[in-house]
PDB file of C-alpha atoms (C1' of nucleotides) in Angstrom:
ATOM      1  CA  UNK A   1       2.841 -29.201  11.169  1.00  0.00           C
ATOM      2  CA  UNK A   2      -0.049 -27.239   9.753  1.00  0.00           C
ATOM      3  CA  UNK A   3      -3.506 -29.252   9.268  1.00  0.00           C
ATOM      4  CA  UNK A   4      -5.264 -28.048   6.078  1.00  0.00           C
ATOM      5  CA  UNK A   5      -8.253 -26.276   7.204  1.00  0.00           C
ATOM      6  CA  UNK A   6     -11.528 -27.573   7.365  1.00  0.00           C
ATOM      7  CA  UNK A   7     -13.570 -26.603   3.980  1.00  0.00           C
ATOM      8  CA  UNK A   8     -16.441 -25.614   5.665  1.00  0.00           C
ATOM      9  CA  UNK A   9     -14.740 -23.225   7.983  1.00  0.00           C
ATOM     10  CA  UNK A  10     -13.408 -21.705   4.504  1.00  0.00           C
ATOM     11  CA  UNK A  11     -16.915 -22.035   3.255  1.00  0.00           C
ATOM     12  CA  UNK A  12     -18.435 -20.315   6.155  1.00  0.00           C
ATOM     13  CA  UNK A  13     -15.317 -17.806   6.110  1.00  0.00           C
ATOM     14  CA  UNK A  14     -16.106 -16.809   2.315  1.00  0.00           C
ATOM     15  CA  UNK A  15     -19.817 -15.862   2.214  1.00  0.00           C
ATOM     16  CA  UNK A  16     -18.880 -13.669   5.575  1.00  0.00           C
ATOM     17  CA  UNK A  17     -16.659 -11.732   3.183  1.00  0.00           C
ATOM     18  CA  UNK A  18     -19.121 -11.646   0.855  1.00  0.00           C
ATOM     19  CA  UNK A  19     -21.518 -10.405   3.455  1.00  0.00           C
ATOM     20  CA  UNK A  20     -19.037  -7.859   4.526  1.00  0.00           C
ATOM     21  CA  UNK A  21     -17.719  -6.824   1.844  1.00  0.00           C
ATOM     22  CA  UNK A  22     -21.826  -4.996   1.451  1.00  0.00           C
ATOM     23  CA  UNK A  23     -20.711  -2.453   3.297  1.00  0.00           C
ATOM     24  CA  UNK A  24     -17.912  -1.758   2.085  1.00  0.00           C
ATOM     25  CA  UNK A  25     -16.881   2.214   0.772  1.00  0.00           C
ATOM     26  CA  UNK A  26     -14.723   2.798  -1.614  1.00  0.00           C
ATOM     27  CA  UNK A  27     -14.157   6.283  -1.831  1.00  0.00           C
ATOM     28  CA  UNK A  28     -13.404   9.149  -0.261  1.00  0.00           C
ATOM     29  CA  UNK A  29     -15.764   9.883   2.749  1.00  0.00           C
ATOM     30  CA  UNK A  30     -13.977  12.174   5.341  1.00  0.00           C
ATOM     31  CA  UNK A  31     -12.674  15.873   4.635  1.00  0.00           C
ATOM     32  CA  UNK A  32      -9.737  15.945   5.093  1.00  0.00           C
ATOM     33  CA  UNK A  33      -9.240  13.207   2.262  1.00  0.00           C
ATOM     34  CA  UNK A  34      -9.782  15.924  -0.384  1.00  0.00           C
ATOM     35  CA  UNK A  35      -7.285  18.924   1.302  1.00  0.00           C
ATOM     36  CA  UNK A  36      -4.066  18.298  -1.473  1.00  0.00           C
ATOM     37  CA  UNK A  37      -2.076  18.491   1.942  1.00  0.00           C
ATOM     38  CA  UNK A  38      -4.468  16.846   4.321  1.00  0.00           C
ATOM     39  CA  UNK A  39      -4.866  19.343   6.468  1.00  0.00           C
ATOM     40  CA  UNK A  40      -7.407  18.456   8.923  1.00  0.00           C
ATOM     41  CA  UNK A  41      -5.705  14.615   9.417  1.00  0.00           C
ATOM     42  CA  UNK A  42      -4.019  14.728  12.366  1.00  0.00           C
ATOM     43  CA  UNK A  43      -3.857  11.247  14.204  1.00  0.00           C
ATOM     44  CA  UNK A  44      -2.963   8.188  11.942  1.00  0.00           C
ATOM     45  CA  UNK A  45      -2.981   4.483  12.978  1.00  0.00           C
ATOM     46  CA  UNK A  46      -0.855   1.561  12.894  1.00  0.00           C
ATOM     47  CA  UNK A  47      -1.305  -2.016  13.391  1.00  0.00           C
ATOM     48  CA  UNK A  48       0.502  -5.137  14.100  1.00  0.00           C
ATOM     49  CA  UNK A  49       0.766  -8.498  15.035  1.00  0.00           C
ATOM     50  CA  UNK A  50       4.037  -9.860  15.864  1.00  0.00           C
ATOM     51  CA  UNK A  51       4.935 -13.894  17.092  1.00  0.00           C
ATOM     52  CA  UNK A  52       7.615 -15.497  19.160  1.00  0.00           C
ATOM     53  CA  UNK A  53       9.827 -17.882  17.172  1.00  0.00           C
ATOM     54  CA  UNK A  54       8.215 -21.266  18.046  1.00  0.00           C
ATOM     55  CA  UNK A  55       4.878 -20.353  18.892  1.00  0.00           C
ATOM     56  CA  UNK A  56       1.942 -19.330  16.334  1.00  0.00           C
ATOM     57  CA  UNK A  57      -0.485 -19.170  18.836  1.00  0.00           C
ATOM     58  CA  UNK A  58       0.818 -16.731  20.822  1.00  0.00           C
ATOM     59  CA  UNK A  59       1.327 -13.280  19.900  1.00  0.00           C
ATOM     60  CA  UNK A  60       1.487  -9.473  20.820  1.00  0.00           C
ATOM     61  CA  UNK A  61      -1.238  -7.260  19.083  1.00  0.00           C
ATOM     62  CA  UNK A  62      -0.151  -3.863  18.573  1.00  0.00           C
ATOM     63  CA  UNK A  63      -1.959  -0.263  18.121  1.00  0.00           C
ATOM     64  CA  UNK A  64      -0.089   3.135  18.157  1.00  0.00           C
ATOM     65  CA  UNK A  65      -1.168   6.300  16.835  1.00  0.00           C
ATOM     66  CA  UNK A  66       1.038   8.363  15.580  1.00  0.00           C
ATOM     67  CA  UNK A  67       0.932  12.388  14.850  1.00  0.00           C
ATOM     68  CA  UNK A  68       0.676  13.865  11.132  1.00  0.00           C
ATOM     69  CA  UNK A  69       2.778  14.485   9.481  1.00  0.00           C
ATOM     70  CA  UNK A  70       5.135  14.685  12.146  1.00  0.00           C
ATOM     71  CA  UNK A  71       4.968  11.052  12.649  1.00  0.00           C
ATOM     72  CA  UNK A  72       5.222  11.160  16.252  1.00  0.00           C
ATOM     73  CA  UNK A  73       4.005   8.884  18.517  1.00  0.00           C
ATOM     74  CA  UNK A  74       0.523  10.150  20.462  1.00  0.00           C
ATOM     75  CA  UNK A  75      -0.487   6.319  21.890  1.00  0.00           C
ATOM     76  CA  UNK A  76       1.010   2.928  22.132  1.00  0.00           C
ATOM     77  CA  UNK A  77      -1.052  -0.189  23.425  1.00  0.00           C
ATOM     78  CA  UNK A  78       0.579  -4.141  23.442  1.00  0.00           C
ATOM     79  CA  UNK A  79      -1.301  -6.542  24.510  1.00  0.00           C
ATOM     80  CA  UNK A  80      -0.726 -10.361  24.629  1.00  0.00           C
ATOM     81  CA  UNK A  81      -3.048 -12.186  22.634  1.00  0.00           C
ATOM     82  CA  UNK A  82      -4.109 -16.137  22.175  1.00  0.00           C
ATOM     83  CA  UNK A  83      -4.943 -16.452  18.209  1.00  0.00           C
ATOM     84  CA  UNK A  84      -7.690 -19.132  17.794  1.00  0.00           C
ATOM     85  CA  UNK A  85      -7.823 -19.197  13.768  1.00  0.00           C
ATOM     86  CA  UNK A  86      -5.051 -20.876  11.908  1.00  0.00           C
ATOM     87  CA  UNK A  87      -3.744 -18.748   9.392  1.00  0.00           C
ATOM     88  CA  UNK A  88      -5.103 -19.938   5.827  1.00  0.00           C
ATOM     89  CA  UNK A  89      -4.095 -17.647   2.414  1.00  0.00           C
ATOM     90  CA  UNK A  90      -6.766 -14.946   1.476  1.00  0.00           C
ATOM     91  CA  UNK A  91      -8.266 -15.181   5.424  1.00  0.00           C
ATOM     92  CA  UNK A  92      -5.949 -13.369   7.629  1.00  0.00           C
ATOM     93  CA  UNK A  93      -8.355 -11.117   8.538  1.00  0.00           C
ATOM     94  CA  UNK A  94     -10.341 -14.236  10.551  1.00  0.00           C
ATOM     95  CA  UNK A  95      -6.816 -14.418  12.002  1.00  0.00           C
ATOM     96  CA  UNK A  96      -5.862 -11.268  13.497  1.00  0.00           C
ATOM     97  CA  UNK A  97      -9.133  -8.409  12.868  1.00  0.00           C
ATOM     98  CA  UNK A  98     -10.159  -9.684  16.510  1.00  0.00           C
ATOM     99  CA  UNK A  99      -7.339  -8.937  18.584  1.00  0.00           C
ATOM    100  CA  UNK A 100      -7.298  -5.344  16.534  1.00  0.00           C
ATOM    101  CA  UNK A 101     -10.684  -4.153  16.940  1.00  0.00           C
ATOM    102  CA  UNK A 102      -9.844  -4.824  20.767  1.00  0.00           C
ATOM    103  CA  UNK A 103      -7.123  -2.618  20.586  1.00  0.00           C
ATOM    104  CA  UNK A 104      -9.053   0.352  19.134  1.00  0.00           C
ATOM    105  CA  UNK A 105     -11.999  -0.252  21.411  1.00  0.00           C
ATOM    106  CA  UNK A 106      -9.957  -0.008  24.365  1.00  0.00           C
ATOM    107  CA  UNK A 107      -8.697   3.099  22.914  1.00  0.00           C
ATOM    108  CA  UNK A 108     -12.216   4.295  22.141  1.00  0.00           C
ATOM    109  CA  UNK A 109     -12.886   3.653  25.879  1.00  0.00           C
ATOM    110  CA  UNK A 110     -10.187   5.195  27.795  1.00  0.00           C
ATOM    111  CA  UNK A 111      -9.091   7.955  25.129  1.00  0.00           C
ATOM    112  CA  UNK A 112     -11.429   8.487  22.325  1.00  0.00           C
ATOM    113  CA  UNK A 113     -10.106  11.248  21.558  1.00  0.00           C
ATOM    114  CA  UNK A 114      -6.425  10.007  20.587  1.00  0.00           C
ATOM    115  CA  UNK A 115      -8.738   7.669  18.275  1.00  0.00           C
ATOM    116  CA  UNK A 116      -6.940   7.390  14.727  1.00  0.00           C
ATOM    117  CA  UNK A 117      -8.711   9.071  11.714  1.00  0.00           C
ATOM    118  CA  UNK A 118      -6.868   6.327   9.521  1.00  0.00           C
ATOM    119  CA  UNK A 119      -5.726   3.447   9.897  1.00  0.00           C
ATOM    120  CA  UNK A 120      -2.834   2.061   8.021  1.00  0.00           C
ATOM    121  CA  UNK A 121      -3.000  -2.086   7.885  1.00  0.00           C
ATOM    122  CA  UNK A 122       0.099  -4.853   7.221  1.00  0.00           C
ATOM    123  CA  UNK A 123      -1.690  -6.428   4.741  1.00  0.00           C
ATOM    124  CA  UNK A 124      -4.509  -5.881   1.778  1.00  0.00           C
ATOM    125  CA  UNK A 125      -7.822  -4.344   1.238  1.00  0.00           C
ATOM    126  CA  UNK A 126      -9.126  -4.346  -2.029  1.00  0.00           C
ATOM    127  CA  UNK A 127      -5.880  -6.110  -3.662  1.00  0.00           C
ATOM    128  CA  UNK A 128      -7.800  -9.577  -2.852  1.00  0.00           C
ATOM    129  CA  UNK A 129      -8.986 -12.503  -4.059  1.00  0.00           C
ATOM    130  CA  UNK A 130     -12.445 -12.017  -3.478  1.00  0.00           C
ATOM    131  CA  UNK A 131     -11.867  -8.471  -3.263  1.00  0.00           C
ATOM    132  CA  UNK A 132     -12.077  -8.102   0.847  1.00  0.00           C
ATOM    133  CA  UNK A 133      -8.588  -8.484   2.475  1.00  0.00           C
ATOM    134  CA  UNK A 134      -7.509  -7.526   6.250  1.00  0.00           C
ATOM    135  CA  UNK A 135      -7.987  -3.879   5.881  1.00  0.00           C
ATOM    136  CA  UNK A 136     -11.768  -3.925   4.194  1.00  0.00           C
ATOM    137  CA  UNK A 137     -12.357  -6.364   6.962  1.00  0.00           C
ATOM    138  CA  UNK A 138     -10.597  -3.977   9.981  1.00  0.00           C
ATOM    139  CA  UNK A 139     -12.248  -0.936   8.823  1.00  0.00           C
ATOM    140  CA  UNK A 140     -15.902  -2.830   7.668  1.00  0.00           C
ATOM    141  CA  UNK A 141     -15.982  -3.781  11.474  1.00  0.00           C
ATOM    142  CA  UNK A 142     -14.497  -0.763  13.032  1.00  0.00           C
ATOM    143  CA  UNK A 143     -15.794   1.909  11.240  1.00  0.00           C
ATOM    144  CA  UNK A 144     -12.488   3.485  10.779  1.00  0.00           C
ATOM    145  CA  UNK A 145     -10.977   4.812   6.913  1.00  0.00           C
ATOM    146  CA  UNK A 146      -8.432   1.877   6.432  1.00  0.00           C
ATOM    147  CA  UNK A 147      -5.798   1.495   4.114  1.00  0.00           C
ATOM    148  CA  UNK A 148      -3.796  -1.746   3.361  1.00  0.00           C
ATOM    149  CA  UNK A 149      -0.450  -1.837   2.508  1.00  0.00           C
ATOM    150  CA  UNK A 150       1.208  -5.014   2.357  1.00  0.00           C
ATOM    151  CA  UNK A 151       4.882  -5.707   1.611  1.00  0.00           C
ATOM    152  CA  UNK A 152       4.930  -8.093  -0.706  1.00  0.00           C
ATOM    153  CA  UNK A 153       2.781  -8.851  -3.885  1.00  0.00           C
ATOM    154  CA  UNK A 154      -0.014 -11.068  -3.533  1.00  0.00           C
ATOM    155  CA  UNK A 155      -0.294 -12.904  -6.704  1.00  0.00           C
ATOM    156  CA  UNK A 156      -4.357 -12.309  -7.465  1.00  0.00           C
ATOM    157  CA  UNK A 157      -7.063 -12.265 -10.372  1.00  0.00           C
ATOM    158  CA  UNK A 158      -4.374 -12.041 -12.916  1.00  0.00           C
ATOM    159  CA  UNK A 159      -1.819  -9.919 -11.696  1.00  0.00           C
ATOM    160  CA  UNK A 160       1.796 -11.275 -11.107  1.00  0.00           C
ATOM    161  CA  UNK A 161       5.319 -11.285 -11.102  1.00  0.00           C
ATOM    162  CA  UNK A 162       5.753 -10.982 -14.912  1.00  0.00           C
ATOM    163  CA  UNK A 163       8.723  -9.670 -17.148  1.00  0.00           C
ATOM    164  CA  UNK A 164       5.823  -6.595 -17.268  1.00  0.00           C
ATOM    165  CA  UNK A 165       5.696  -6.147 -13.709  1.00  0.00           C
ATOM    166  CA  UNK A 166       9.311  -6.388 -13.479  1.00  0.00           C
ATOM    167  CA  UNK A 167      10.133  -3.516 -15.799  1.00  0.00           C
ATOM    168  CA  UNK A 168       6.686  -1.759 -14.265  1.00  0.00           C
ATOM    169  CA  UNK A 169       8.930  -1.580 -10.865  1.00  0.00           C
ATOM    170  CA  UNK A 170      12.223  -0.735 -12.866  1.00  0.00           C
ATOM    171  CA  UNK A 171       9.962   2.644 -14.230  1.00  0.00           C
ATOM    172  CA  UNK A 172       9.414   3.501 -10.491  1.00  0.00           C
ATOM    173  CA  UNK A 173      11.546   6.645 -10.657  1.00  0.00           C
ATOM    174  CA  UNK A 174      11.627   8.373  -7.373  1.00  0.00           C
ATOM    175  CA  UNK A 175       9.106   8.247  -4.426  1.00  0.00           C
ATOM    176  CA  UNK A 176       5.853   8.481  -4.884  1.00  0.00           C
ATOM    177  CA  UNK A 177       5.743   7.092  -8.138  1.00  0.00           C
ATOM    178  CA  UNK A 178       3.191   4.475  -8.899  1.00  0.00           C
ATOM    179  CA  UNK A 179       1.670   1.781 -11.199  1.00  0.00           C
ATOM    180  CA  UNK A 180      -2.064   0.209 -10.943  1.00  0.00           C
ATOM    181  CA  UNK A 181      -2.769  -3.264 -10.364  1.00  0.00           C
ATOM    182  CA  UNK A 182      -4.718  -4.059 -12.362  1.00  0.00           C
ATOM    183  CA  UNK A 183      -7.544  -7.476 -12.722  1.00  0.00           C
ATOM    184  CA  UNK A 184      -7.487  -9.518 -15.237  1.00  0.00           C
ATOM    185  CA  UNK A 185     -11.423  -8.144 -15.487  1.00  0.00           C
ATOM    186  CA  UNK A 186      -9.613  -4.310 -15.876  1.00  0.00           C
ATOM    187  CA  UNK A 187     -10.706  -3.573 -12.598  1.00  0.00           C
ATOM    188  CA  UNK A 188      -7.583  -1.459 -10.783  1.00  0.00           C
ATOM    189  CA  UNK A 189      -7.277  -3.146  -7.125  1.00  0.00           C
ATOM    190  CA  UNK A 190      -4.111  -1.206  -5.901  1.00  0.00           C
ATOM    191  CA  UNK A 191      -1.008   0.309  -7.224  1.00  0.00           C
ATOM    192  CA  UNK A 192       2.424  -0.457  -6.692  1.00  0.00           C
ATOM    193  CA  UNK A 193       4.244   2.271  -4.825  1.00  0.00           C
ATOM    194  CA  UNK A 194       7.754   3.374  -4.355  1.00  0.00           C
ATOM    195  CA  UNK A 195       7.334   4.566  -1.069  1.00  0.00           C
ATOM    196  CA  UNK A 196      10.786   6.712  -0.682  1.00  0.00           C
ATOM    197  CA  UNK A 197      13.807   7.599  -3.241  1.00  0.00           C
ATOM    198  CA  UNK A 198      16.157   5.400  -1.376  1.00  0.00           C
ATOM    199  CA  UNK A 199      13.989   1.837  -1.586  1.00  0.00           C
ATOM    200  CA  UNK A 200      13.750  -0.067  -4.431  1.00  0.00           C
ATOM    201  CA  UNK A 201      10.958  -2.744  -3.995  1.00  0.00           C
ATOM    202  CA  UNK A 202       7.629  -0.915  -4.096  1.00  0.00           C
ATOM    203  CA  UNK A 203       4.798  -1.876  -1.192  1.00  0.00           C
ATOM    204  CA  UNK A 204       1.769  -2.715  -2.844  1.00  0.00           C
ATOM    205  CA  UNK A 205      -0.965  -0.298  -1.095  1.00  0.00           C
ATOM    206  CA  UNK A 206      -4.857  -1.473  -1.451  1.00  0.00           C
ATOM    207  CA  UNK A 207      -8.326   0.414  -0.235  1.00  0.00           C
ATOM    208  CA  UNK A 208      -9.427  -0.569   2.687  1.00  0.00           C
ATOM    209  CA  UNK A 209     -12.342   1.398   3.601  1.00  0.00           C
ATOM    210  CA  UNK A 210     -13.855   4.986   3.363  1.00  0.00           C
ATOM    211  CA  UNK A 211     -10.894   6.144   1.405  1.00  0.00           C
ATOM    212  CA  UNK A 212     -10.182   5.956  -2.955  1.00  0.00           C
ATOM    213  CA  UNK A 213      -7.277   4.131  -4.202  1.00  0.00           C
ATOM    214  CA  UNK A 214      -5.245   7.445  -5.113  1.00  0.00           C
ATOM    215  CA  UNK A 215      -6.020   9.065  -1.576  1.00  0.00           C
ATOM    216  CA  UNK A 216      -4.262   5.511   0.053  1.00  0.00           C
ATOM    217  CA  UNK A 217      -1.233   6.258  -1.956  1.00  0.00           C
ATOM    218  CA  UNK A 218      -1.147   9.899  -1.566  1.00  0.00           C
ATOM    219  CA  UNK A 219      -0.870   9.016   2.354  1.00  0.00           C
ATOM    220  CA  UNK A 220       0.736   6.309   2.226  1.00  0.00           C
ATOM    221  CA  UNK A 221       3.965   7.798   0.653  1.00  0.00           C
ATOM    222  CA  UNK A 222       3.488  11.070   2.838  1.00  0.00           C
ATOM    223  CA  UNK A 223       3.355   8.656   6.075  1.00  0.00           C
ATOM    224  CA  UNK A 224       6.904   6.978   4.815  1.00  0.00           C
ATOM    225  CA  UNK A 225      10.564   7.425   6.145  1.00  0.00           C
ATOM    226  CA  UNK A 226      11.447   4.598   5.266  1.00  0.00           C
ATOM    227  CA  UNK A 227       9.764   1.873   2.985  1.00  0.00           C
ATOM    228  CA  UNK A 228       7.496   0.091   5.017  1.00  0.00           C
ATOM    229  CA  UNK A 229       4.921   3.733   6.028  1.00  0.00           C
ATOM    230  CA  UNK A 230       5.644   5.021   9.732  1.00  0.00           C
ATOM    231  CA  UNK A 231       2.596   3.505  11.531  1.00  0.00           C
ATOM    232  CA  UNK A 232       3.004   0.102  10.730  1.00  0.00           C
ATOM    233  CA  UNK A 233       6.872   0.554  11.334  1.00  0.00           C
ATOM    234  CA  UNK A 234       6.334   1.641  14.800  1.00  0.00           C
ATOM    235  CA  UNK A 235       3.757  -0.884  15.196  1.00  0.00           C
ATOM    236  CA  UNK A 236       5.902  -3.829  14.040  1.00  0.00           C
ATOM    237  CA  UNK A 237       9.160  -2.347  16.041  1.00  0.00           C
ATOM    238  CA  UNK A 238       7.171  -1.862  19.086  1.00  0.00           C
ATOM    239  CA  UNK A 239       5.549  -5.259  19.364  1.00  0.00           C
ATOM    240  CA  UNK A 240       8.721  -6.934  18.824  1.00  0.00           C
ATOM    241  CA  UNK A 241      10.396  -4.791  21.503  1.00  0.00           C
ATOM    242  CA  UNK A 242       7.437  -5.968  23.858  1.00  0.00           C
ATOM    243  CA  UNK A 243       8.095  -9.917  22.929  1.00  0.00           C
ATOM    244  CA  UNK A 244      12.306  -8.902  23.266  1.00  0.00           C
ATOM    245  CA  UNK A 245      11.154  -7.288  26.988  1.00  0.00           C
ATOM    246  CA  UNK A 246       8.385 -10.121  28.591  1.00  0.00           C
ATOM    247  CA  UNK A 247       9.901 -13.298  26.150  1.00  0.00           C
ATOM    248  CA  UNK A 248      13.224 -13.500  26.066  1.00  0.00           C
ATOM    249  CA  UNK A 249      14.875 -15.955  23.873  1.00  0.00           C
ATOM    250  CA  UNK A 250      15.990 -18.950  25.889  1.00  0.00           C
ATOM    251  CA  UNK A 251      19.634 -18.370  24.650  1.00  0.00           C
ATOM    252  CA  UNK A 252      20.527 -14.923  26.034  1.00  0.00           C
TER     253      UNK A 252
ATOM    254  C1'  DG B   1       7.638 -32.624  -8.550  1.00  0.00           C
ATOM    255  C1'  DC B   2       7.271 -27.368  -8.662  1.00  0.00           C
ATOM    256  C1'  DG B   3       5.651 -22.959  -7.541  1.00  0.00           C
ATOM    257  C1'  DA B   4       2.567 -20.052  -4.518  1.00  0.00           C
ATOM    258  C1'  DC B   5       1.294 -18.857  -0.009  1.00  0.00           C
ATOM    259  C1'  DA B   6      -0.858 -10.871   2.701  1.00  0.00           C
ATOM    260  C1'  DG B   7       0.901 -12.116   8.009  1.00  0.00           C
TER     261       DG B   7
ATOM    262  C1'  DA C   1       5.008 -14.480  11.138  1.00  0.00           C
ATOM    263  C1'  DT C   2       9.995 -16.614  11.992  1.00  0.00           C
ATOM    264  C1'  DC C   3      14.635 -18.918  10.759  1.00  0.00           C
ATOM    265  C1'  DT C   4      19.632 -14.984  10.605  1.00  0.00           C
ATOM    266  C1'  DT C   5      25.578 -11.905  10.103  1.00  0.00           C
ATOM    267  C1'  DG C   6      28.042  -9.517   7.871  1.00  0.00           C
ATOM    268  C1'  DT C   7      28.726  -6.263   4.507  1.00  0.00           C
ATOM    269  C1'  DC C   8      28.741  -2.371   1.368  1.00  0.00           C
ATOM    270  C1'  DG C   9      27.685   2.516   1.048  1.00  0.00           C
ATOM    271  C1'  DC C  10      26.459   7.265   2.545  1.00  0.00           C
TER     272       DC C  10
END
DNA sequence: GCGACAG
DNA sequence: ATCTTGTCGC
């Protein structure tokens, strides 16, 4: 049971992306970003939302920073959250940005100095409609490099599941290999990665903000264990465990 | 009616 | 996001 939303919510919602989207940088801005192993990046960010079975108002928002590249965890924060937007396609961000940017302001108040220097997003940046998904809009309003990496494609400006695409992935020879995405106006707005040797389906990795496209992927694939990148795995696990811990099902 | 639809 | 077990392979 999901009303359509109201068009002049999604009016309202689309010239704030546009309004956003101003400030906006889409390059490299930090030093580390340019060392070919990162040294200097040592505290990387992941975040999460995760939702009991029945409920899609209810959820637990999750932040933990992890070390790099040793991918251990520095700082963990779930918090129960009450989501007020519905979730409409191409607006997540008006969704869940609130309940994130809490979570790193809390951090910036109590331990600033765990704060992330990156921040890996479930979801897209640049890869967008309009050019401005969850992780421009996270790192727009926090201030913090972002990079989106969402797990499956989002079928925009041209780019989709073709034969092309198909064989594109079937290339993908070992990790870190990659493919642009590229607009139907020849604009590149991510690239398809293969994020370890052992996965197969590629996550499709986006700017977000204060970082270039080949930085994201360069980190991306050197924050990966597995397919989905470390941060946003330990975000997603750890939020789940929380709803597993304070929620559980009625049937165990 | 059918396919798409980040999370 | 969530609905969901076993199974095949290293």
């Amino acid at each position: 049971m999901s009303a359509a939303p109201a068009e002049d919510v999604v009016r309202r919602w689309e010239s704030e992306q546009q309004r956003l989207r101003l400030q906006l940088l889409d390059h490299d801005t930090e030093s580390w970003q340019q060392n070919p192993d990162f040294s200097g990046l040592q505290r990387v960010g992941g975040v999460d939302l995760s939702f009991i079975k029945g409920d899609d108002v209810n959820a637990c928002a999750q932040l933990v920073v992890l070390s790099f590249p040793d991918m251990e965890l520095l700082y963990e924060d779930s918090r129960m959250v009450t989501l007020t937007a519905p979730y409409v396609a191409g607006f997540l961000a008006f969704r869940e940005t609130p309940f994130l940017l809490e979570a790193l302001q809390r951090l910036q108040e109590n331990q600033p100095e765990l704060l992330p220097q990156v921040v890996l997003v479930d979801g897209n940046g640049l890869f967008h409609d309009r050019e401005f998904g969850l992780a421009c809009h996270l790192g727009v309003l926090s201030g913090l490099p972002c990079v989106g990496v969402a797990k499956n494609l989002l079928q925009v400006q041209g780019v989709n599941k073709s034969q092309e695409h198909q064989s594109q992935i079937a290339a993908l020879q070992k990790g870190g290999d990659s493919f642009p995405l590229t607009a139907a106006s020849g604009k590149v707005l991510g690239k398809a990665l293969r994020s370890s040797d052992k996965s197969v389906k590629p996550v499709y990795v986006s700017v977000g903000h204060k970082i270039s496209l080949d930085t994201a992927v360069r980190l991306t694939h050197a924050c990966c264990r597995y397919r989905v990148p470390e941060p946003i795995r330990q975000a997603d696990c750890r939020s789940r465990e929380y709803l597993r811990q304070h929620f559980p099902a009625a049937d165990a």
